[in-house]
């Protein structure tokens, strides 16, 4: 067995026994997918609440036609008794639609009828219902208005100068992707979180426990030691990433995304492609953490620096979340941005140029080796061995 | 055999070791004796290849450490002065890890580990994780780690520091045994009586320089003192500017 393997096996054993490292490696990959599930589930809940909307009405008898028209659009009614303003302000009703006695009479005279919509705009949960009721009443209004014009021999088009036709360019899967764009961010985060325990423990921890000197006296090249430690930490990072990815996909298959008008389908092959696309990040994360770890004198010292490293992989994800960019080939060569693009493209069912699959891991691995070579050099520095 | 030839080392303009030379022959125990901060650890670190000397050379079994570091290290067993251990590994796993790093095969290491566990009286602690080990227990693990590959040269940096009488005795017995086996033992300490008791040869360093070298008798003669401790203090203080 090569020294590299011996170090690797020892670090893995040490890591598996480190309850703190194992816990921090597993908690995130398990929790993150459920957070996604919870978010989307809440969105669906809100949407389905929307469908069977219950509206409190006072004076429903005054406008039977309006009531029937709204009921057709999926609104159910309840009778509100008492002062509508009190009902809303003491939160027993989201809103109250008040129809005055003269409603039908004024319509018959072709005059403007007034309905009162009592609501509390400081309440977030009723905002959607209020907007819907308002739209429904407007819809009823324009339908009646059109009829009045037709009766008078005027085309209803006279009234509508401009009409907006909504047309969505993004494919359904692309909308789903933007909703689900936090999944790639989580996967990238998992790479940084899951391997951290071992990456830090095998560098800063080794210095803190004063085992470093004894280790380096062995007739083994520094590079072999660094590689063994690096790969051990990376194994944990890969495990965390895979777990996050697989759990996310599993959870997504349980969510009724169709309820949101979204279609989301990822094949096993795509999952593998996503994993392959992001695996190099695990190597990058741990090589960066080891480099920081070797500078730190203790585990705690290292953790405070590494906290900032976690922000790094999130930048491209967050940036593209708020500022969609047009993908160009060179972007695949930018570490972290490249992986993010690959992930979102694969998830969105967009074809990735073959060169993207080669360019992004190549760029990342190159960077990794630079970091690891620096770490191996630092393993020779006197001030780091003896401190 | 360990040979140190005119080795010097500076740290940021301060001379830690000045032109130090000595020979630790095979089958003998050589004591490197000096007060705290005399340059003992620095000398040893250059000897086992973790620190590069500014000038001079070190030879382990006639292998130049600077030129052939790993080969020289494979002939060396070293116990550093800090006795650091991996808290989540057992004593046996420590011995195993270091044996494997020295290129030993699995079965070979296992046999050797059992041998060392008996030799050092580590039976009850062998399969316990080292977290919470006493100073004596830690020293035993480090000692076993250092001897696992049966090196021809053993360097012990202040091995009896902070030990109780029982463990100190075990360390002494092991050193005696190594000598009988024809192994070169280099032993650093700041305790005169310990060195006098164990060593065939004493090298006294002070302020980074060798101030005396020879048997205990020769050192007493050189300092013109009857008591070895008085001789030590006298020789050490010669080079300290007052």
CSV table of N, CA and C in Angstrom, one decimal, chain A residues 329-340 359-360 363-364:
chain,number,residue,atom,x,y,z
A,329,UNK,N,-19.3,30.3,-23.5
A,329,UNK,CA,-18.4,29.1,-23.3
A,329,UNK,C,-17.4,29.4,-22.2
A,330,UNK,N,-16.8,30.6,-22.2
A,330,UNK,CA,-15.7,30.9,-21.3
A,330,UNK,C,-16.2,30.8,-19.8
A,331,UNK,N,-17.5,30.9,-19.6
A,331,UNK,CA,-18.0,30.9,-18.2
A,331,UNK,C,-17.8,29.5,-17.6
A,332,UNK,N,-17.8,28.5,-18.4
A,332,UNK,CA,-17.6,27.2,-17.9
A,332,UNK,C,-16.3,27.0,-17.3
A,333,UNK,N,-15.3,27.8,-17.7
A,333,UNK,CA,-14.0,27.7,-17.2
A,333,UNK,C,-13.8,28.5,-15.9
A,334,UNK,N,-14.8,29.2,-15.5
A,334,UNK,CA,-14.7,29.9,-14.2
A,334,UNK,C,-15.1,29.0,-13.1
A,335,UNK,N,-14.2,28.6,-12.2
A,335,UNK,CA,-14.6,27.7,-11.1
A,335,UNK,C,-15.8,28.2,-10.3
A,336,UNK,N,-16.7,27.3,-10.0
A,336,UNK,CA,-17.9,27.5,-9.3
A,336,UNK,C,-19.0,28.1,-10.2
A,337,UNK,N,-18.7,29.1,-11.0
A,337,UNK,CA,-19.7,29.6,-11.9
A,337,UNK,C,-20.0,28.5,-12.9
A,338,UNK,N,-19.0,27.9,-13.4
A,338,UNK,CA,-19.1,26.8,-14.4
A,338,UNK,C,-20.0,25.7,-13.9
A,339,UNK,N,-19.8,25.2,-12.6
A,339,UNK,CA,-20.6,24.2,-12.1
A,339,UNK,C,-22.0,24.6,-11.9
A,340,UNK,N,-22.2,25.8,-11.5
A,340,UNK,CA,-23.5,26.3,-11.3
A,340,UNK,C,-24.3,26.3,-12.6
A,359,UNK,N,-14.4,21.6,-19.8
A,359,UNK,CA,-13.8,22.8,-19.3
A,359,UNK,C,-14.0,23.0,-17.8
A,360,UNK,N,-15.2,22.8,-17.3
A,360,UNK,CA,-15.4,23.2,-15.9
A,360,UNK,C,-14.7,22.3,-14.9
A,363,UNK,N,-10.8,23.2,-15.2
A,363,UNK,CA,-10.5,24.5,-14.5
A,363,UNK,C,-10.4,24.3,-13.0
A,364,UNK,N,-11.4,23.6,-12.5
A,364,UNK,CA,-11.4,23.4,-11.0
A,364,UNK,C,-10.3,22.6,-10.5
